Coordinates of C-alpha atoms in Angstrom, one line a residue:
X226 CA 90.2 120.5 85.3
X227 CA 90.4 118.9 88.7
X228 CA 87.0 116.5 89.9
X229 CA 86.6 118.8 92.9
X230 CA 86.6 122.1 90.3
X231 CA 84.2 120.7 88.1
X232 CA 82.0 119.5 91.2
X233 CA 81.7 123.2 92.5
X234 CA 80.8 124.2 88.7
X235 CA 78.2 122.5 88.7
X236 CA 76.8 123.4 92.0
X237 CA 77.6 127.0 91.1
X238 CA 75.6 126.3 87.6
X239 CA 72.6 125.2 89.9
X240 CA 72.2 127.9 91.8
X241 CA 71.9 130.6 88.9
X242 CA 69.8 128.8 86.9
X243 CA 66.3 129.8 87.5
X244 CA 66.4 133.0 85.3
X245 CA 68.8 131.9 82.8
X246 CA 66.3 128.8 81.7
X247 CA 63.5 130.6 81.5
X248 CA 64.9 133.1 79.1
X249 CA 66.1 130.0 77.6
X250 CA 63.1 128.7 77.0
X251 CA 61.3 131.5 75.5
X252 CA 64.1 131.2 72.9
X253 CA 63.4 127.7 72.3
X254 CA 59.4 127.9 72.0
X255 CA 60.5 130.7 69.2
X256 CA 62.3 128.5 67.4
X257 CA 60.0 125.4 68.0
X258 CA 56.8 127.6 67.1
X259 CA 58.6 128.0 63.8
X260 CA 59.5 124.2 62.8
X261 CA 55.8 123.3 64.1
X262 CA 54.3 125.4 61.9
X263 CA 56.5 124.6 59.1
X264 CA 55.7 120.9 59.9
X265 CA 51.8 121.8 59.7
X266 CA 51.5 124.4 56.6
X267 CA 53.6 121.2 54.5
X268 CA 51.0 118.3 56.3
X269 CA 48.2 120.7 55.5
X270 CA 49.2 120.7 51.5
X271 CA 49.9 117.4 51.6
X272 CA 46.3 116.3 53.1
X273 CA 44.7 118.7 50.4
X274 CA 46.9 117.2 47.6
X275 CA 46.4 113.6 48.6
X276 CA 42.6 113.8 48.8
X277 CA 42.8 116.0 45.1
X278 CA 44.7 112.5 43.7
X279 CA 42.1 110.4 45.1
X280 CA 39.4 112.5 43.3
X281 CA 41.6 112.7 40.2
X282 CA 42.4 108.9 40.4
X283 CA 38.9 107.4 40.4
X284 CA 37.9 105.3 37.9
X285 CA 40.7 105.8 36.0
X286 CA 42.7 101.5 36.4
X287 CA 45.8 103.3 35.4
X288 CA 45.7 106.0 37.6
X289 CA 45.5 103.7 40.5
X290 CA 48.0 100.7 39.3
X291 CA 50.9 103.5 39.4
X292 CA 49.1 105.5 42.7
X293 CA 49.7 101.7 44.6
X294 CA 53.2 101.6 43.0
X295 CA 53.8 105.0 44.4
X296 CA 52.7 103.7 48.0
X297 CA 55.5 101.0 47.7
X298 CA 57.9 103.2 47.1
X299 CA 57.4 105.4 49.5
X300 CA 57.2 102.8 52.2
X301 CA 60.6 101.7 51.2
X302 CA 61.8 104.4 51.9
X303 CA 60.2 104.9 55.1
X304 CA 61.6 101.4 55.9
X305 CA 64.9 102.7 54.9
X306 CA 65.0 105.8 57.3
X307 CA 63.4 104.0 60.4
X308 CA 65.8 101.0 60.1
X309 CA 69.1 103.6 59.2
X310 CA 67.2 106.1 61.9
X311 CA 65.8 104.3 64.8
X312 CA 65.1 106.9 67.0
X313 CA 62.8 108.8 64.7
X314 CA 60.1 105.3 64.9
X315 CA 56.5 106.2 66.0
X316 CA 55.7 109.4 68.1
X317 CA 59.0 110.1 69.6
X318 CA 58.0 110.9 73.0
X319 CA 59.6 107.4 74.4
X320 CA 62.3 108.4 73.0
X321 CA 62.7 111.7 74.9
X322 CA 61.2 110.5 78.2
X323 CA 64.4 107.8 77.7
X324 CA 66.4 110.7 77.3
X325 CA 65.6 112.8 80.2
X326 CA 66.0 109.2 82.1
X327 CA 69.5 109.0 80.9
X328 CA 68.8 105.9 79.1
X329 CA 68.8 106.8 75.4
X330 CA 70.6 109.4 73.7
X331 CA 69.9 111.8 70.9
X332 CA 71.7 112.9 67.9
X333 CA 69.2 115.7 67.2
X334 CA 70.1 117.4 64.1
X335 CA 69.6 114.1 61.9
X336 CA 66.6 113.0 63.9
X337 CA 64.9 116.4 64.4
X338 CA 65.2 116.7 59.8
X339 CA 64.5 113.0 59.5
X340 CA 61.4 113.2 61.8
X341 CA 60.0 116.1 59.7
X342 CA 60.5 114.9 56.6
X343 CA 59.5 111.3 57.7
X344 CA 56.0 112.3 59.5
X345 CA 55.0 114.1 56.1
X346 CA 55.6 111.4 54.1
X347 CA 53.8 109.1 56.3
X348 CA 50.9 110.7 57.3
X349 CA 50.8 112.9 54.2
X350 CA 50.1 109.6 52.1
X351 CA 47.6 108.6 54.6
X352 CA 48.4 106.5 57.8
X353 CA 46.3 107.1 60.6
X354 CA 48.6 108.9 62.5
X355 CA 49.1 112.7 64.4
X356 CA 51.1 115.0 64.1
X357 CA 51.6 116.1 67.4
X358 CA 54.0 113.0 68.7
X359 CA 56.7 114.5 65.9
X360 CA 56.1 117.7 67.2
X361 CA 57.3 116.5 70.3
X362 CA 59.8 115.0 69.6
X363 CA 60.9 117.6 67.4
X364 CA 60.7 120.3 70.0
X365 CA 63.0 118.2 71.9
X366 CA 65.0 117.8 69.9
X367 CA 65.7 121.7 69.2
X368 CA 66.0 122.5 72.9
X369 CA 69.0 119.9 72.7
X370 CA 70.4 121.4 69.8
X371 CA 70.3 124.9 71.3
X372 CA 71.9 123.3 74.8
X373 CA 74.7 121.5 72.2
X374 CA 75.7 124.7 70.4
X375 CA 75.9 126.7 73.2
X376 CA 77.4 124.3 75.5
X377 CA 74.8 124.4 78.3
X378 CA 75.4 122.0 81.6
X379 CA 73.5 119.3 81.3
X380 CA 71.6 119.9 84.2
X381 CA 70.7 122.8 82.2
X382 CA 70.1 120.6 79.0
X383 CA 66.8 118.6 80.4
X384 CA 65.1 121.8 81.1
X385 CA 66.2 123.2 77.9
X386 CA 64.9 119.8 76.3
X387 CA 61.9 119.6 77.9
X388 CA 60.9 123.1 77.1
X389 CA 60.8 122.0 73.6
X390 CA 58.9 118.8 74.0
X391 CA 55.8 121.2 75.7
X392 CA 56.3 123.9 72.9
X393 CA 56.1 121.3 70.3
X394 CA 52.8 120.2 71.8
X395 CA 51.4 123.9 72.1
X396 CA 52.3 124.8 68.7
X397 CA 50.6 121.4 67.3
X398 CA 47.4 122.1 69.0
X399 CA 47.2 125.4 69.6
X400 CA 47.1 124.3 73.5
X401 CA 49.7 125.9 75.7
X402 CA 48.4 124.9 79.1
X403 CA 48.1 121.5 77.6
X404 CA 51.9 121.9 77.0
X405 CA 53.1 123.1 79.9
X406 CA 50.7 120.0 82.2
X407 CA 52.5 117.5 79.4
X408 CA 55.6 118.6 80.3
X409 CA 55.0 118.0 84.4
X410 CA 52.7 115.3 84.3
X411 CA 54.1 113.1 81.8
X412 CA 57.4 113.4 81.0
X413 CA 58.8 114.4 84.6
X414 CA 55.9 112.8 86.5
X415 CA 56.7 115.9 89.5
X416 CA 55.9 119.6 89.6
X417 CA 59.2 121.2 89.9
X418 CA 59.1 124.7 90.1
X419 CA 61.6 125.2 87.5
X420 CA 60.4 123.1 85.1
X421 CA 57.1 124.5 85.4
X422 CA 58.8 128.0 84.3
X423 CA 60.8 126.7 81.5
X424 CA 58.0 124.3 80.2
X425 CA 55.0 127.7 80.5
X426 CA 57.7 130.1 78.9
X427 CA 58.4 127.5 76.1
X428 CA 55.0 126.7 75.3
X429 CA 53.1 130.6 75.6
X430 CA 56.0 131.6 73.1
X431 CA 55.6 128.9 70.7
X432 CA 50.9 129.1 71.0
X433 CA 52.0 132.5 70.4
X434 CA 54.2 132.0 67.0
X435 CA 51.5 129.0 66.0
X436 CA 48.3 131.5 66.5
X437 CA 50.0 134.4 64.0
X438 CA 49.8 131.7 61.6
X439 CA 46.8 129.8 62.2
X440 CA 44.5 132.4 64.2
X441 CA 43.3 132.0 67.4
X442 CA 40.5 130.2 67.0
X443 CA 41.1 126.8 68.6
X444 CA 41.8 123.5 67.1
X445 CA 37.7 122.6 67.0
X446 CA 35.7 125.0 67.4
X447 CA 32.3 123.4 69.2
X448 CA 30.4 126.8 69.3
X449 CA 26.8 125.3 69.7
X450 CA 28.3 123.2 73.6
X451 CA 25.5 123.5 76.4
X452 CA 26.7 123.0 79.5
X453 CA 25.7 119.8 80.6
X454 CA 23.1 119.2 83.8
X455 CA 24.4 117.6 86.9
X456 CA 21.7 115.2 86.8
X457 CA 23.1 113.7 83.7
X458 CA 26.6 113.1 85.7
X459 CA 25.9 109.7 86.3
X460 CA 25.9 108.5 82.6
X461 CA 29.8 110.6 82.7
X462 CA 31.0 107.5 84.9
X463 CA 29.1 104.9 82.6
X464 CA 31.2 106.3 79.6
X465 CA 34.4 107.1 81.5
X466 CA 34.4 103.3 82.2
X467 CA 33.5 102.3 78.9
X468 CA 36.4 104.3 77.1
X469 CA 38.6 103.2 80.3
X470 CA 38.1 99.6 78.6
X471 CA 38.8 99.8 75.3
X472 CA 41.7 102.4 76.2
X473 CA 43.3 98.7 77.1
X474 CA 42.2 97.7 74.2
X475 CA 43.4 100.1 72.1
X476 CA 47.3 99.9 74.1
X477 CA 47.2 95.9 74.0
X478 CA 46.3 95.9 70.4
X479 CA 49.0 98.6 69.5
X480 CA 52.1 96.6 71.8
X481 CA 50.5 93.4 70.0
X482 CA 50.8 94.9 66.1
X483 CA 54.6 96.9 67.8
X484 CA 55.6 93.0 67.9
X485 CA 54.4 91.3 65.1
X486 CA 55.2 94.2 62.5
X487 CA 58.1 96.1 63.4
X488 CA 59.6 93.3 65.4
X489 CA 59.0 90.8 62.8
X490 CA 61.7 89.0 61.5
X491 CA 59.9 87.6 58.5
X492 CA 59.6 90.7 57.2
X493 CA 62.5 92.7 56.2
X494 CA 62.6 96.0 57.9
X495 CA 62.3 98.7 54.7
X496 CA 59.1 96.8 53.8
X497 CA 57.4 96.8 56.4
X498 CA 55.8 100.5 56.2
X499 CA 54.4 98.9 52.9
X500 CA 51.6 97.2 54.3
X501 CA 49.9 100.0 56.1
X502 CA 50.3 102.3 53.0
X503 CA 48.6 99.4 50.9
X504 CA 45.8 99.2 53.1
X505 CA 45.7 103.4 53.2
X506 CA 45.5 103.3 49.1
X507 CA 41.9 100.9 49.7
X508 CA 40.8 102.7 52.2
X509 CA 41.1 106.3 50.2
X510 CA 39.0 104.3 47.3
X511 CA 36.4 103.2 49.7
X512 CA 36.5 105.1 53.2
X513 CA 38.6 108.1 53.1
X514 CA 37.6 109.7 55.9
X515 CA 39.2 106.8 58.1
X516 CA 43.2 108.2 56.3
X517 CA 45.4 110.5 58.2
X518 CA 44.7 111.8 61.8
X519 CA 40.6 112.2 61.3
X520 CA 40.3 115.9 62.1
X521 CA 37.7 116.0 59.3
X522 CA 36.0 113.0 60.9
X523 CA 35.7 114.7 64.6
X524 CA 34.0 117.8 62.3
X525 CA 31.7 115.6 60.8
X526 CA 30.4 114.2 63.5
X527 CA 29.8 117.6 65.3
X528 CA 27.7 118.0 62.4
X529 CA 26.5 115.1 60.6
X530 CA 24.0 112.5 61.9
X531 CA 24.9 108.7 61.5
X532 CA 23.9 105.5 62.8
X533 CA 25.1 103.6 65.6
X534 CA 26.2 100.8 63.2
X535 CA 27.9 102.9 61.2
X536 CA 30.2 104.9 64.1
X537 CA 30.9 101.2 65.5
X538 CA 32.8 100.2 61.6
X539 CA 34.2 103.2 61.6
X540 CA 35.6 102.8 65.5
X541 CA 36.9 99.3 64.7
X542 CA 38.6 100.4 61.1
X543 CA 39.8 103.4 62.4
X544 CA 41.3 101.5 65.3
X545 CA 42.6 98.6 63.4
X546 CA 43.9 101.2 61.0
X547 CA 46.1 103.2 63.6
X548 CA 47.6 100.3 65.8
X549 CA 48.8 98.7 61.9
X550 CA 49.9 102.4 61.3
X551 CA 51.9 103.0 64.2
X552 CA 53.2 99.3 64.4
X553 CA 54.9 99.4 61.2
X554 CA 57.0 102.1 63.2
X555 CA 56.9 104.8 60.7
X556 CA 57.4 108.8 62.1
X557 CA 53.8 109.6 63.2
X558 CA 51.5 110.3 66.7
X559 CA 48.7 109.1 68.3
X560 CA 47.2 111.4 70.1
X561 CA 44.9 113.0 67.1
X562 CA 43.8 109.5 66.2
X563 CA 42.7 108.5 69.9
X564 CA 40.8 111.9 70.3
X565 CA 39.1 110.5 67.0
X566 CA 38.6 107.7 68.5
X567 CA 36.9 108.6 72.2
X568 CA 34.5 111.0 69.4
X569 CA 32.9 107.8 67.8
X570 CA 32.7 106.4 71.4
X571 CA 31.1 109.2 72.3
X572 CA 28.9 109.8 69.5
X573 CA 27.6 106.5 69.8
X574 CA 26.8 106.5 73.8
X575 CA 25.0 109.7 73.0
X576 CA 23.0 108.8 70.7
X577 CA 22.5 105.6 72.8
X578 CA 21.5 107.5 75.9
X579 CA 18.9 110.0 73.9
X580 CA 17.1 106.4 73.0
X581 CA 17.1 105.1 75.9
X582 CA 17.0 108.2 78.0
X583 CA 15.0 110.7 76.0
X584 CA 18.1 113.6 76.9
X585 CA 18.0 116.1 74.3
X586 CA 19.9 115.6 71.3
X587 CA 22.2 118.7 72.0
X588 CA 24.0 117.0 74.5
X589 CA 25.6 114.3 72.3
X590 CA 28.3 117.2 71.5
X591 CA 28.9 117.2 74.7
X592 CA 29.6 113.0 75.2
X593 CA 31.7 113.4 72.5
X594 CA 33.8 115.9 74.0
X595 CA 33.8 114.2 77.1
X596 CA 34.7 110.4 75.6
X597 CA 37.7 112.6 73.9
X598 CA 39.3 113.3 77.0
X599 CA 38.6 110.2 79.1
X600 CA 39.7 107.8 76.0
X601 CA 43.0 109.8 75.9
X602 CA 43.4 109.6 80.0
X603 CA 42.9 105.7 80.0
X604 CA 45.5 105.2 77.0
X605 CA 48.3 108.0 78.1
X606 CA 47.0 107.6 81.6
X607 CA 47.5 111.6 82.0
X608 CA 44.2 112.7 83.1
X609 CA 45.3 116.6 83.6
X610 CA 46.7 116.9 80.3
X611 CA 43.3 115.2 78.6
X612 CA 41.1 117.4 80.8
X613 CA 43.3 120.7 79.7
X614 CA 43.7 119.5 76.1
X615 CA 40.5 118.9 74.9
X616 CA 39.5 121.9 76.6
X617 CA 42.1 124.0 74.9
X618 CA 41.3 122.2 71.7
X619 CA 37.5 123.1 71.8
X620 CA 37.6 126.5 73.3
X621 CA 35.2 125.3 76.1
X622 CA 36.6 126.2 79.6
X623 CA 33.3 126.4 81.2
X624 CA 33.1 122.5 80.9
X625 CA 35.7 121.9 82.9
X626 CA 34.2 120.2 85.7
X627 CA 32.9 117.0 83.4
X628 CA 36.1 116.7 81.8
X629 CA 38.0 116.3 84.8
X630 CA 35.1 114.1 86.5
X631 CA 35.2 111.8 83.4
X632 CA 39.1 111.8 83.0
X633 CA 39.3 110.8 86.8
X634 CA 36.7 107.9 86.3
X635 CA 39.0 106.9 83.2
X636 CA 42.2 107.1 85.7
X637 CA 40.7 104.9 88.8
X638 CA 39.2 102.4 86.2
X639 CA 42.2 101.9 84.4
X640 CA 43.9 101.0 87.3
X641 CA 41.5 98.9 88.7
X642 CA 41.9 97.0 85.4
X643 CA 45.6 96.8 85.7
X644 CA 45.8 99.0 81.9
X645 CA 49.2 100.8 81.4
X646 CA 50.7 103.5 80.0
X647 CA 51.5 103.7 76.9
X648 CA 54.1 105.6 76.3
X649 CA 56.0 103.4 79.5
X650 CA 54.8 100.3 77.9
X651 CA 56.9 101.7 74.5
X652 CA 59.8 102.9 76.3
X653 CA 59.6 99.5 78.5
X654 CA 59.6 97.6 74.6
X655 CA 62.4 100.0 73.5
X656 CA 64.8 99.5 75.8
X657 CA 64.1 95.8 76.5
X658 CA 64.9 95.3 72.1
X659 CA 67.5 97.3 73.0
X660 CA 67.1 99.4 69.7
X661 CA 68.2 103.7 70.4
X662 CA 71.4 105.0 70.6
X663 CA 72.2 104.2 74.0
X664 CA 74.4 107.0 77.0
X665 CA 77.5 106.8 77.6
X666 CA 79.4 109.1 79.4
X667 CA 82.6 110.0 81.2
X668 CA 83.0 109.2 84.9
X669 CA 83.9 112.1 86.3
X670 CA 81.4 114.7 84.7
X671 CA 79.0 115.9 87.7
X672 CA 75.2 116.2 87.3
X673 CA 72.5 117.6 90.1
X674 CA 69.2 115.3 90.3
X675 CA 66.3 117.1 91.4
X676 CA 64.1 114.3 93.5
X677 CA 60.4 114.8 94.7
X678 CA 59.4 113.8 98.1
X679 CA 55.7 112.5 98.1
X680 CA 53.3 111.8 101.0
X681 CA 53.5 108.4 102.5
X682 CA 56.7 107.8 101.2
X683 CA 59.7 105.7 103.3
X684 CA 62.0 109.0 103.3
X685 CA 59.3 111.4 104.9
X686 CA 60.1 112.7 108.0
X687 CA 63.4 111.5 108.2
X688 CA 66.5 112.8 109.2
X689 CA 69.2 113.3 106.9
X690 CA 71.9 111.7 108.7
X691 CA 69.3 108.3 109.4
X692 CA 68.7 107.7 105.3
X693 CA 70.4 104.8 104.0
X694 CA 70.9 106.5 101.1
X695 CA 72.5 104.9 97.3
X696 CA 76.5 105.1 97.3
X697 CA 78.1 107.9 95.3
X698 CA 75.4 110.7 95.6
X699 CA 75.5 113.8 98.3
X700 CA 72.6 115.8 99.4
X701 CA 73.7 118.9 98.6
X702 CA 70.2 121.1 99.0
X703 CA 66.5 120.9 99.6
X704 CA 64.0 123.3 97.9
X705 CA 61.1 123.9 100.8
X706 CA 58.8 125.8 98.6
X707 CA 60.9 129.6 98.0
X708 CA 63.4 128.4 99.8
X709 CA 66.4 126.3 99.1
X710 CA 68.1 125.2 101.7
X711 CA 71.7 123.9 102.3
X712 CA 71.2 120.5 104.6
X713 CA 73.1 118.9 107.6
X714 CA 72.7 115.4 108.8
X715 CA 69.7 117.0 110.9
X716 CA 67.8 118.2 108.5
X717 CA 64.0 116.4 108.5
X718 CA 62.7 116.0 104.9
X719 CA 58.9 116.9 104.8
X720 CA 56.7 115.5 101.8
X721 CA 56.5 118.6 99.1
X722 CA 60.5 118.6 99.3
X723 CA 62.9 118.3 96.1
X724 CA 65.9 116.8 96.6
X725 CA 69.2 118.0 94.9
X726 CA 71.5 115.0 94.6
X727 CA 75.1 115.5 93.2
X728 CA 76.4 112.4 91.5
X729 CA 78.6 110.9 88.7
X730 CA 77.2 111.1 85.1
X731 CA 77.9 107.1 85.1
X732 CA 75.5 106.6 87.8
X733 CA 72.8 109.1 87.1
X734 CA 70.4 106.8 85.3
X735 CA 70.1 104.0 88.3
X736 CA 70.6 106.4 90.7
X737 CA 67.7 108.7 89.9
X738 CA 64.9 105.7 89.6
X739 CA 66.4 103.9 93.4
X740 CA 66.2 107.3 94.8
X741 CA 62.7 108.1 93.0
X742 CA 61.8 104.6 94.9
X743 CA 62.5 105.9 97.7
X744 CA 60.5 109.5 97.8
X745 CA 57.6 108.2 96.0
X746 CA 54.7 105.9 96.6
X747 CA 53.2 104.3 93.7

């Protein structure tokens, strides 16, 4: 096939798309509704099995002397797969933000088994990890499959792929706005029309395959939430700031124990998810509520009262506990540990403001809702998607306006402080270690790149035809809105524009982040 006939292909490709990936999608949260619930009924038995051991195994020296050799084991062999299997390390959502950047590829039928299989055993035997990272990544992961089988365009496949990645985070939570926000917010960064589509169709199909299995009843259910009084929005921005701070705490601590555990050379690479397993069999004797992703804790501290002392040990093991977790690199999230973690912050500045205060007691729910969100905005730094997801995981919706108040406090403060994010700061480490399967490509396979246009940025209001634009890319339309136009050099580009750029598959990945430089403002 000639380079001009697979050119007009594509451009043909582009122009029916709209429909096609939307039914598409819908296929794909169907399919991804069904591994995430598969993924949750096995961590589910596990959880339940592990803390029956632990009940079983007390007192008994035995018991315990084989329960630690068990740990080793199994940490071998979670050393095995992660140094065989390097794309199935940690959450997996670097990973597929490096995909949909072209920089890392995916061989998704090994790493969408491996990453099940992996995140059961390793946060089945108790490392203080979530689940919703693999589910992510394994969403992904069977969007690409389904674009592979059936030979999709790969302008086709990113939608297809990122339709999974927001089902797999609706079916893990139960939260399919929360999905469909991910989806635009983080892993595109821009609203795009059809993304939104794919991503809402993906994620609505999957909530809806997750809630005939687990009810509809969301993930927590904080019946007994009062609405909280304006005049108490003032102590909001004291803890948005507060969790804003030790969100950089929390990323620094996590890139510092990424280094010196999983890019330790002392230590040989299939040991290394010993260490945090070891520490999971003490903590299982002493503190077992501080295992696995600490839905059980957020309950408890709805319900239970404790003291401030006690929520601070319990913040600094549980934190402690995760960044080792994670560092080690085994299959596993954070996003259910850091929602775990703004609760204790928030459970101990309520209980610090009804000292010091005299607010009633009630409202402590409500700072621990609220420190859930803003702690997950400064670390992911994706303050719609924490507003919408501890909303969705609650069942609150008429506390909207706190959330996103505290989540924006979060935002500004984080930049003041110069805290990044952390999933950029992982993709950042992964591609600088050069570890991933890395893209490579033919020359001569076209792909469209669909380009924002932002306020203030050094393309707005410019003519076509006076853009210095990158060599080897043609503007070859402009979505205005409903319409999509076909451009001539005099064409004006207005902010709220997206760009369709035909290029070469070689050049995709450089060419997409100079021409993002150039429509965006940071």
């Amino acid at each position: 096939m000639s380079n001009n006939n697979k050119t007009t292909d594509t451009l043909n490709h582009w122009y029916t798309l709209d429909l096609k990936v939307i039914l598409e999608g819908i296929i794909i949260g169907f399919i991804t509704g069904l591994i995430i619930v598969s993924y949750r009924v096995c961590l589910s038995h596990a959880d339940e099995i592990r803390d029956k051991a632990y009940e079983f195994m007390s007192g008994k020296t035995a018991m315990i002397i084989l329960w630690f050799v068990l740990l080793i084991v199994v940490g071998i062999i979670l050393g095995w797969l992660v140094k065989k299997y390097p794309m199935i390390k940690g959450s997996g959502i670097p990973q597929i933000k490096g995909f949909l950047v072209r920089q890392l590829n995916i061989s998704w039928l090994k790493e969408l088994v491996l990453k099940f299989f992996g995140g059961i055993l390793s946060i089945g035997f108790g490392l203080s990890l979530g689940r919703e990272g693999p589910s992510v990544q394994m969403g992904a992961t069977a969007g690409l499959g389904f674009s592979r089988i059936f030979k999709r365009f790969h302008l086709e496949e990113k939608y297809l792929v990122t339709a999974g990645a927001s089902a797999g985070l609706a079916a893990a939570f139960n939260a399919p706005l929360a999905g469909v926000i991910f989806a635009l917010e983080e892993l595109h960064r821009n609203f795009s029309p059809i993304i939104l589509m794919c991503a809402m169709g993906a994620s609505i199909t999957a909530d809806f395959v997750s809630s005939n299995f687990f009810g509809l009843k969301p993930i927590f259910d904080f019946t007994n939430l009062e609405i909280l009084p304006l005049k108490y929005y003032l102590m909001i921005v004291g803890l948005g700031i507060i969790a804003a701070v030790l969100g950089k705490l929390f990323n620094n601590l996590l890139l510092f124990a990424s280094k010196h555990i999983d890019g330790s050379k002392k230590i040989k690479s299939i040991y290394k998810p010993v260490i945090p397993l070891l520490i999971s069999g003490i903590l299982g004797f002493t503190i077992p509520s501080i295992l696995g992703g600490g839905h059980e804790l957020i309950v408890r501290l709805t319900n239970e009262s404790m003291l401030i002392k006690v929520l601070i040990v319990l913040f600094i093991l549980k934190l402690l506990f995760t960044v080792i977790s994670y560092g080690s690199g085994v299959p596993g999230g954070i996003f259910l540990p850091v929602l775990v973690l703004g609760a204790l912050i928030g459970k101990a500045y309520g209980q610090v403001c009804v000292s010091i205060f005299n607010i009633d007691e009630v409202y402590i729910l409500n700072f621990i809702t609220l420190a859930m969100a803003a702690y997950f905005t400064a670390i992911v730094k994706a303050p719609i998607t924490g507003s919408i997801l501890v909303t969705e995981m609650t069942g609150s919706f008429s506390h909207l306006l706190p959330l996103i108040t505290i989540c924006l406090v979060a935002q500004v403060v984080t930049g003041v402080i110069n805290s990044g994010a952390i999933y950029d700061l992982l993709l950042e480490k992964l591609l600088k270690n050069k570890k991933g399967n890395y893209m490579k490509e033919a020359g001569e396979k076209k792909v469209i790149l669909e380009i924002p246009v932002m306020f203030g940025s050094e393309i707005e209001h410019s003519k076509i035809k006076n853009i210095t634009w990158p060599s080897n890319c043609l503007v070859v339309g402009i979505r205005r809105g409903e319409k999509e136009l076909i451009p001539n050099g005099e064409y004006k580009i207005y902010a709220g524009d997206f760009l369709i750029i035909l290029t070469d598959s070689n050049d995709a990945d450089t060419m997409k982040l100079e021409l993002l430089d150039m429509a965006t403002v940071e």
